[in-house]
Amino acid sequence: MATSSLTSISGITTGIDTKALVDAIVAQKATGMNRLQAKKDLNDKKTAALTAMRTALTTLSLSMASLQDKLNSRTVTSTDTNNTNVTATATGIASGNYDISVKTVATKGRLSAALDPVTGYTLSVANPGDSTLSPIFTSGTSATFAVQGTDGVVKEITLDASSNSLNGLRDKINASGAGVTATVVNVGKGSSPYQLVLTAKDTGTGKTGGVVTLATLSGTVAASLGIASGSYGAPLADGTQTIVGGVTSATSGANATDADFTLNGIELTRTTNVVKDAVDGMTFTLKQGNQAGTTTLSVAPDKAGATAAVQDFITKYNQLMKDYHDASTSTKNADGSINQAPLASDSATRAMMGNLKATLFGQTAGLPGGATYKTLPNIGISTQADGTVYLNTITFQTAMTNDLASVQRLFTFAGDSTSPAVTVRAGGSKTVTGPIDFAITKDAGTGVLWGTLTRNGVTSDPIQVTDGVLSGTGDFAGLSLAVGGAGSGTITLSRGVGQAAKDLITNFTTPGSAGGISSILDSIQAQNKSLGSQIQDAQTRLNHERDNLTKKFAQMESVVAQMRAGASSLGSA
């Protein structure tokens, strides 16, 4: 007698391959579910392609940002080949030479107190951490000190029995927020080799003429420390507190000094050795004084860096376009069927890539009429017959030599002003371009500066200048102007094709942007969620169908077997 189960049908009785028949019926009914699965699989490929595209676009945008920086960077060559006296960096300034000679560098005030006549050392103890063997105050239960760094701020420190040691005084000073750093130094000589040294946190003379002071305000202090008593004196004109008495760096250590140097024949002083305000866009680092002679620093555009940055951008752009072509071009299989590319029917990405190419190879918006270069092909960046972009290095570097500012305008948001009172700091992705008139006035009563902006005959409401900056609103949103005082004139704003491409990429890749990659991915995710539910429901129905068919064929086998058994019995009779 034939046997059957829900998972296997022998078909021995009828001779019918019932399993194959069930499989064929179920496969026929699974056609709709397979179409859903194919759509979901394509969506998964589309998700992967869009995610890769977003990464590539972001990388391209970062490459453009690096290019913008490189166009603004400068090389500095020095006649001081060993960088002994001075080094410098420069950004965004015109080419030229700067002659500098360093007389003195800025130093920090250092206090070691007066020499003890017996030991020959000061502020010294045998054991800096032992309040019994080497106490700071020798009578009473506490002692109070005043410490003042070159910043002019006075801090009071009180020692009690728990901190009555040189280490305790050091820790109290460092925790006080005073403008000095306290350290305990082992000078390695004598029976009391440990000293307290106070060093100003900042270089330069500051508010105290370079003096660091430590004084005892109350309590009896061990004489070997060399800390004299002191008191508060009359404040200076700027309000800086003074200390009368005590021990100072002037007599016990070394006062701070300012940097003293000449730049193009002009003598300058600064409180720091890193000088950023002598020449706008240039930073000098003074390293050693007493210079014999002069160091000449030559500033020039960083052609090599800019060329490498342009080539990097072009390489990433060409790779992006190739990857998009591969992800959007369907192919034909050997059997003639179409292998659909994941982005073949995606209109949003197709529009984005078209806009990106059109933007890069279009004309910069808002350029002054006399601009030397107006498009990328003008400076050696052009499209070849196969669609890839190519850089003519000689043409590009020649353009940098001839008119660097015009080259920069092709890649950045830029602004020129007819008045020294106003300069353009930055612009946003939606800031208008072209000529804009401005008027800056000063309120006679409050001294506050107010500004208005006029474009195409329409004038903005007055905008208050805050901390020297006027921030535009409305059509001027994102515009930031540095304002030095009252005045009027015209600024001309331009948005280079490089910056416009960056803005386009930002809008397409930023989460939440309408029509951007994130919104497309969100839509695909929602669609796949629905498809997944439909596929699961369809699979459940097919499983039920398979079970029902299996049962019916099993019943059929059983009936046929019974009929044959009955016929066999009749034949035997």
Coordinates of C-alpha atoms in Angstrom, one line a residue, residues 88-512:
A88 CA 56.1 82.4 9.1
T89 CA 52.9 81.1 7.5
A90 CA 50.6 83.1 5.2
T91 CA 47.1 82.8 3.9
G92 CA 45.2 84.9 1.4
I93 CA 47.7 87.7 1.1
A94 CA 49.4 89.2 -2.0
S95 CA 52.8 88.1 -3.0
G96 CA 55.7 90.1 -1.6
N97 CA 58.8 90.2 0.5
Y98 CA 59.0 90.9 4.3
D99 CA 62.2 91.8 6.0
I100 CA 62.3 91.0 9.7
S101 CA 65.0 91.2 12.4
V102 CA 64.4 89.8 15.9
K103 CA 66.0 91.8 18.8
T104 CA 64.3 90.0 21.7
V105 CA 61.7 87.3 22.0
A106 CA 58.9 87.4 24.5
T107 CA 59.6 85.5 27.8
K108 CA 57.7 84.5 30.8
G109 CA 58.3 86.0 34.2
R110 CA 60.0 83.6 36.7
L111 CA 60.2 84.0 40.5
S112 CA 62.7 82.0 42.6
A113 CA 62.8 84.5 45.6
A114 CA 65.8 86.1 47.3
L115 CA 68.8 84.0 48.1
D116 CA 69.0 82.7 51.6
P117 CA 72.3 84.0 53.2
V118 CA 72.9 80.6 54.9
T119 CA 72.0 78.0 52.4
G120 CA 72.6 80.0 49.2
Y121 CA 69.2 78.8 48.0
T122 CA 65.7 80.2 48.3
L123 CA 62.2 79.1 49.0
S124 CA 64.0 75.9 49.9
V125 CA 63.3 73.0 52.2
A126 CA 64.8 69.6 53.0
N127 CA 61.5 67.7 52.3
P128 CA 58.8 69.4 50.2
G129 CA 56.1 67.1 51.3
D130 CA 56.8 66.9 55.0
S131 CA 54.9 69.6 57.1
T132 CA 56.7 68.4 60.3
L133 CA 60.3 68.4 59.0
S134 CA 59.9 71.4 56.6
P135 CA 56.9 73.5 57.5
I136 CA 56.0 76.6 55.6
F137 CA 54.5 78.6 58.6
T138 CA 56.2 78.1 61.9
S139 CA 53.6 79.4 64.3
G140 CA 49.8 79.7 64.6
T141 CA 47.4 77.5 62.7
S142 CA 47.5 79.0 59.2
A143 CA 49.3 81.5 56.9
T144 CA 47.9 83.5 54.0
F145 CA 49.8 84.4 50.8
A146 CA 49.1 86.6 47.8
V147 CA 50.4 85.7 44.4
Q148 CA 50.3 87.8 41.2
G149 CA 51.2 86.8 37.7
T150 CA 51.8 89.2 34.8
D151 CA 48.1 89.1 34.0
G152 CA 47.7 91.4 37.0
V153 CA 45.2 89.1 38.8
V154 CA 45.9 88.6 42.5
K155 CA 45.0 85.4 44.2
E156 CA 45.1 84.7 47.9
I157 CA 46.2 81.2 49.2
T158 CA 45.7 80.1 52.7
L159 CA 47.6 77.1 54.2
D160 CA 46.5 75.2 57.2
A161 CA 47.9 72.2 59.1
S162 CA 46.8 69.9 56.3
S163 CA 48.8 71.8 53.6
N164 CA 51.7 73.2 55.6
S165 CA 54.5 72.1 53.2
L166 CA 56.1 73.3 50.0
N167 CA 54.1 70.9 48.0
G168 CA 51.0 72.1 49.7
L169 CA 51.8 75.7 48.8
R170 CA 52.5 74.6 45.2
D171 CA 49.2 72.8 45.0
K172 CA 47.2 75.7 46.5
I173 CA 48.7 78.1 44.0
N174 CA 48.0 75.9 41.0
A175 CA 44.4 75.4 42.1
S176 CA 43.8 79.1 42.7
G177 CA 43.6 80.1 39.1
A178 CA 46.5 82.5 39.5
G179 CA 48.4 83.5 36.3
V180 CA 51.4 81.5 37.3
T181 CA 52.4 77.8 37.3
A182 CA 54.0 76.7 40.5
T183 CA 56.6 73.8 40.5
V184 CA 58.9 72.3 43.1
V185 CA 62.4 71.9 41.8
N186 CA 65.2 69.8 43.2
V187 CA 68.4 71.9 42.5
G188 CA 70.5 69.0 43.7
K189 CA 72.7 71.0 46.1
G190 CA 72.8 71.4 49.8
S191 CA 70.8 69.9 52.6
S192 CA 67.7 71.8 51.6
P193 CA 67.6 71.4 47.8
Y194 CA 63.9 71.8 47.1
Q195 CA 62.7 75.2 45.8
L196 CA 59.4 76.6 44.8
V197 CA 59.5 78.3 41.3
L198 CA 56.7 80.4 40.0
T199 CA 56.5 80.9 36.2
A200 CA 54.0 83.2 34.5
K201 CA 51.5 81.4 32.3
D202 CA 51.7 84.1 29.5
T203 CA 54.7 85.6 27.8
G204 CA 55.2 89.3 27.8
T205 CA 55.1 92.1 30.3
G206 CA 51.3 92.0 30.6
K207 CA 49.8 94.4 33.2
T208 CA 52.6 94.2 35.8
G209 CA 55.6 95.2 33.7
G210 CA 56.6 91.6 33.6
V211 CA 56.8 91.2 37.4
V212 CA 55.7 88.1 39.3
T213 CA 55.0 88.6 43.0
L214 CA 54.6 86.4 46.0
A215 CA 54.0 87.8 49.5
T216 CA 52.9 86.7 53.0
L217 CA 49.8 88.5 54.1
S218 CA 49.5 86.8 57.5
G219 CA 51.3 84.2 59.6
T220 CA 54.9 83.6 60.4
V221 CA 56.8 81.9 57.6
A222 CA 60.1 80.0 57.8
A223 CA 62.9 82.4 57.1
S224 CA 64.7 79.9 54.8
L225 CA 61.9 80.4 52.3
G226 CA 62.8 84.0 51.7
I227 CA 59.2 85.0 51.3
A228 CA 58.8 88.6 52.6
S229 CA 55.6 90.0 54.0
G230 CA 53.5 92.3 51.9
S231 CA 50.3 94.2 51.6
Y232 CA 48.0 95.6 49.0
G233 CA 48.9 99.0 47.5
A234 CA 46.9 101.5 45.5
P235 CA 45.5 100.1 42.2
L236 CA 47.0 101.2 38.9
A237 CA 45.1 103.4 36.5
D238 CA 43.6 100.4 34.7
G239 CA 42.4 98.9 37.9
T240 CA 45.2 96.3 38.3
Q241 CA 45.8 95.6 42.0
T242 CA 49.3 96.2 43.3
I243 CA 51.3 94.4 46.1
V244 CA 53.7 96.3 48.2
G245 CA 56.6 94.1 49.6
G246 CA 56.9 90.4 49.2
V247 CA 59.4 88.8 46.8
T248 CA 59.3 89.6 43.1
S249 CA 60.8 88.3 39.9
A250 CA 62.6 91.7 39.6
T251 CA 65.0 90.8 42.3
S252 CA 64.7 87.0 42.6
G253 CA 64.4 85.4 39.2
A254 CA 63.7 87.2 35.9
N255 CA 61.0 89.6 34.8
A256 CA 59.0 88.8 31.7
T257 CA 60.0 90.6 28.5
D258 CA 58.1 91.6 25.3
A259 CA 59.1 90.6 21.9
D260 CA 61.0 93.4 20.1
F261 CA 61.5 93.1 16.3
T262 CA 61.6 95.2 13.2
L263 CA 59.4 94.5 10.2
N264 CA 60.2 96.2 6.9
G265 CA 62.0 98.8 8.9
I266 CA 59.3 99.5 11.5
E267 CA 60.0 98.5 15.1
L268 CA 57.3 96.5 16.7
T269 CA 56.7 95.0 20.2
R270 CA 54.4 92.2 21.1
T271 CA 53.7 90.2 24.3
T272 CA 53.8 86.9 22.4
N273 CA 56.2 85.2 20.0
V274 CA 53.4 84.1 17.7
V275 CA 52.5 87.4 16.0
K276 CA 49.3 87.3 14.0
D277 CA 48.3 91.0 13.9
A278 CA 51.4 92.6 12.2
V279 CA 50.4 91.7 8.7
D280 CA 46.8 90.6 7.9
G281 CA 46.9 87.0 6.8
M282 CA 50.4 86.3 8.0
T283 CA 51.6 84.7 11.2
F284 CA 55.2 85.1 12.4
T285 CA 56.8 82.9 15.0
L286 CA 59.7 84.5 16.7
K287 CA 62.2 81.9 17.9
Q288 CA 65.5 83.6 18.9
G289 CA 66.6 87.2 19.6
N290 CA 69.9 89.1 19.2
Q291 CA 69.7 88.5 15.5
A292 CA 72.6 89.7 13.4
G293 CA 71.2 91.0 10.1
T294 CA 67.8 90.5 8.6
T295 CA 65.7 87.6 7.5
T296 CA 63.8 88.0 4.2
L297 CA 60.5 86.1 3.9
S298 CA 59.1 85.8 0.4
V299 CA 55.4 85.0 0.0
A300 CA 53.9 83.5 -3.2
P301 CA 50.8 81.5 -4.2
D302 CA 51.1 77.8 -3.5
K303 CA 50.9 76.7 -7.1
A304 CA 52.0 73.1 -6.5
G305 CA 49.4 72.7 -3.7
A306 CA 46.6 74.2 -5.7
T307 CA 47.5 72.2 -8.8
A308 CA 47.4 68.9 -6.7
A309 CA 44.1 70.0 -5.2
V310 CA 42.5 70.7 -8.6
Q311 CA 43.8 67.3 -9.9
D312 CA 42.3 65.6 -6.8
F313 CA 39.0 67.2 -7.4
I314 CA 39.0 66.2 -11.1
T315 CA 39.9 62.6 -10.3
K316 CA 37.1 62.3 -7.8
Y317 CA 34.7 64.0 -10.3
N318 CA 35.6 61.6 -13.1
Q319 CA 35.2 58.6 -10.8
L320 CA 31.8 59.9 -9.6
M321 CA 30.6 60.2 -13.2
K322 CA 31.9 56.8 -14.1
D323 CA 30.2 55.2 -11.1
Y324 CA 27.0 57.0 -11.9
H325 CA 27.1 55.8 -15.5
D326 CA 27.7 52.2 -14.4
A327 CA 24.8 52.4 -11.9
S328 CA 22.4 54.0 -14.4
T329 CA 23.1 52.1 -17.6
S330 CA 21.1 48.9 -18.1
T331 CA 22.8 46.0 -20.0
K332 CA 21.5 43.2 -22.2
N333 CA 22.1 39.6 -21.2
A334 CA 23.1 36.8 -23.6
D335 CA 19.5 35.6 -23.8
G336 CA 18.3 39.0 -24.8
S337 CA 16.8 39.9 -21.4
I338 CA 17.6 43.3 -19.8
N339 CA 19.7 43.5 -16.7
Q340 CA 18.2 46.7 -15.3
A341 CA 20.6 49.1 -13.6
P342 CA 19.6 50.3 -10.2
L343 CA 19.5 54.0 -11.0
A344 CA 18.3 53.7 -14.6
S345 CA 14.9 55.1 -13.9
D346 CA 15.8 57.5 -11.1
S347 CA 15.0 60.9 -12.3
A348 CA 16.3 62.7 -9.2
T349 CA 19.8 61.5 -9.5
R350 CA 19.8 62.0 -13.2
A351 CA 18.8 65.6 -12.7
M352 CA 21.4 66.0 -9.9
M353 CA 24.3 64.8 -12.1
G354 CA 23.1 66.9 -15.0
N355 CA 22.9 70.0 -12.8
L356 CA 26.3 69.3 -11.3
K357 CA 28.0 69.2 -14.7
A358 CA 26.1 72.2 -15.9
T359 CA 27.0 74.2 -12.8
L360 CA 30.7 73.4 -12.9
F361 CA 31.1 74.2 -16.6
G362 CA 28.8 77.2 -16.6
Q363 CA 29.7 80.8 -15.8
T364 CA 30.2 82.2 -12.3
A365 CA 27.3 84.3 -11.1
G366 CA 27.9 87.9 -10.2
L367 CA 31.4 88.3 -11.6
P368 CA 32.7 91.8 -12.1
G369 CA 32.6 92.9 -15.7
G370 CA 36.3 93.0 -16.0
A371 CA 37.0 89.5 -14.7
T372 CA 39.9 87.8 -16.5
Y373 CA 38.5 84.3 -16.2
K374 CA 34.8 83.4 -16.3
T375 CA 34.7 79.6 -16.8
L376 CA 36.8 76.6 -15.9
P377 CA 37.9 76.0 -19.5
N378 CA 39.5 79.5 -19.3
I379 CA 42.0 78.2 -16.7
G380 CA 42.7 74.8 -18.3
I381 CA 39.9 72.6 -16.8
S382 CA 37.9 71.2 -19.7
T383 CA 35.8 68.2 -20.8
Q384 CA 37.3 65.7 -23.2
A385 CA 35.5 63.8 -26.0
D386 CA 34.8 60.8 -23.8
G387 CA 33.2 63.1 -21.2
T388 CA 36.0 63.0 -18.6
V389 CA 37.5 66.2 -17.3
Y390 CA 41.1 67.1 -17.9
L391 CA 43.5 69.5 -16.3
N392 CA 46.1 71.5 -18.4
T393 CA 48.6 72.1 -15.7
I394 CA 50.5 74.8 -17.7
T395 CA 47.3 76.8 -18.4
F396 CA 46.2 76.5 -14.8
Q397 CA 49.4 77.7 -13.3
T398 CA 49.8 80.5 -15.8
A399 CA 46.3 81.7 -14.8
M400 CA 47.3 81.7 -11.2
T401 CA 50.4 83.8 -12.0
N402 CA 48.4 86.2 -14.2
D403 CA 45.3 86.8 -12.0
L404 CA 45.1 84.7 -8.8
A405 CA 42.0 86.6 -7.5
S406 CA 40.1 85.9 -10.7
V407 CA 41.0 82.2 -10.5
Q408 CA 39.8 82.1 -6.9
R409 CA 36.5 83.7 -7.8
L410 CA 35.8 80.7 -10.0
F411 CA 35.8 78.4 -7.0
T412 CA 34.6 80.5 -4.0
F413 CA 32.0 82.9 -2.8
A414 CA 33.8 86.3 -3.1
G415 CA 33.1 89.9 -2.5
D416 CA 34.8 93.2 -3.4
S417 CA 34.0 96.5 -1.6
T418 CA 34.5 100.1 -2.8
S419 CA 35.0 101.2 0.8
P420 CA 37.6 100.3 3.4
A421 CA 34.9 100.5 6.1
V422 CA 33.3 97.3 4.9
T423 CA 34.7 93.9 3.8
V424 CA 32.9 90.7 2.8
R425 CA 33.5 87.9 5.3
A426 CA 31.2 85.1 4.0
G427 CA 28.0 84.3 2.1
G428 CA 25.4 81.5 2.2
S429 CA 24.1 79.1 -0.4
K430 CA 21.1 81.4 -1.0
T431 CA 22.9 84.8 -0.8
V432 CA 22.2 86.9 -3.9
T433 CA 25.1 87.9 -6.1
G434 CA 25.9 91.0 -8.1
P435 CA 26.3 94.6 -6.9
I436 CA 24.8 95.6 -3.5
D437 CA 24.9 99.2 -2.1
F438 CA 25.5 99.6 1.6
A439 CA 25.2 102.5 4.0
I440 CA 26.6 102.3 7.5
T441 CA 25.6 105.0 10.0
K442 CA 26.4 105.6 13.7
D443 CA 23.7 106.5 16.2
A444 CA 24.8 109.8 17.8
G445 CA 23.2 108.9 21.1
T446 CA 24.3 105.3 21.6
G447 CA 27.3 105.0 19.3
V448 CA 25.8 101.8 17.8
L449 CA 26.4 101.2 14.1
W450 CA 23.4 100.4 11.8
G451 CA 23.5 99.3 8.2
T452 CA 21.2 99.0 5.2
L453 CA 21.6 97.0 2.0
T454 CA 20.1 98.0 -1.3
R455 CA 19.7 95.8 -4.4
N456 CA 17.7 96.6 -7.5
G457 CA 16.3 99.7 -5.8
V458 CA 14.9 97.8 -2.8
T459 CA 16.5 98.7 0.6
S460 CA 16.5 96.4 3.6
D461 CA 15.3 97.4 7.1
P462 CA 18.2 98.8 9.2
I463 CA 20.4 96.0 10.6
Q464 CA 22.4 96.5 13.8
V465 CA 26.1 95.8 13.6
T466 CA 27.1 93.4 16.4
D467 CA 30.7 93.0 17.4
G468 CA 31.8 94.5 14.1
V469 CA 29.7 92.2 12.0
L470 CA 26.6 92.9 9.9
S471 CA 24.6 89.8 9.2
G472 CA 22.1 89.9 6.3
T473 CA 18.6 88.7 6.3
G474 CA 16.0 87.9 3.6
D475 CA 17.6 88.1 0.2
F476 CA 20.9 88.8 1.9
A477 CA 20.6 85.7 4.2
G478 CA 24.0 84.2 4.9
L479 CA 25.8 87.4 4.0
S480 CA 28.3 88.5 6.6
L481 CA 30.1 91.8 6.4
A482 CA 33.0 93.1 8.6
V483 CA 32.2 96.7 9.5
G484 CA 35.0 99.0 10.7
G485 CA 33.0 102.2 10.9
A486 CA 30.5 104.5 9.2
G487 CA 30.6 104.7 5.4
S488 CA 28.8 103.9 2.2
G489 CA 29.7 102.2 -1.0
T490 CA 29.1 99.1 -3.1
I491 CA 30.0 95.4 -2.6
T492 CA 30.0 93.1 -5.6
L493 CA 29.3 89.5 -4.7
S494 CA 30.0 86.4 -6.9
R495 CA 29.5 82.7 -6.4
G496 CA 32.1 80.7 -8.2
V497 CA 31.1 77.5 -10.0
G498 CA 33.1 75.5 -7.4
Q499 CA 31.1 77.0 -4.5
A500 CA 27.8 76.6 -6.4
A501 CA 28.6 72.9 -7.0
K502 CA 29.4 72.5 -3.3
D503 CA 26.0 74.1 -2.4
L504 CA 24.3 71.8 -4.9
I505 CA 25.9 68.8 -3.4
T506 CA 25.1 69.9 0.2
N507 CA 21.4 70.4 -0.8
F508 CA 21.2 66.9 -2.4
T509 CA 23.0 65.0 0.4
T510 CA 21.7 66.8 3.5
P511 CA 19.2 64.7 5.5
G512 CA 15.7 66.2 5.3

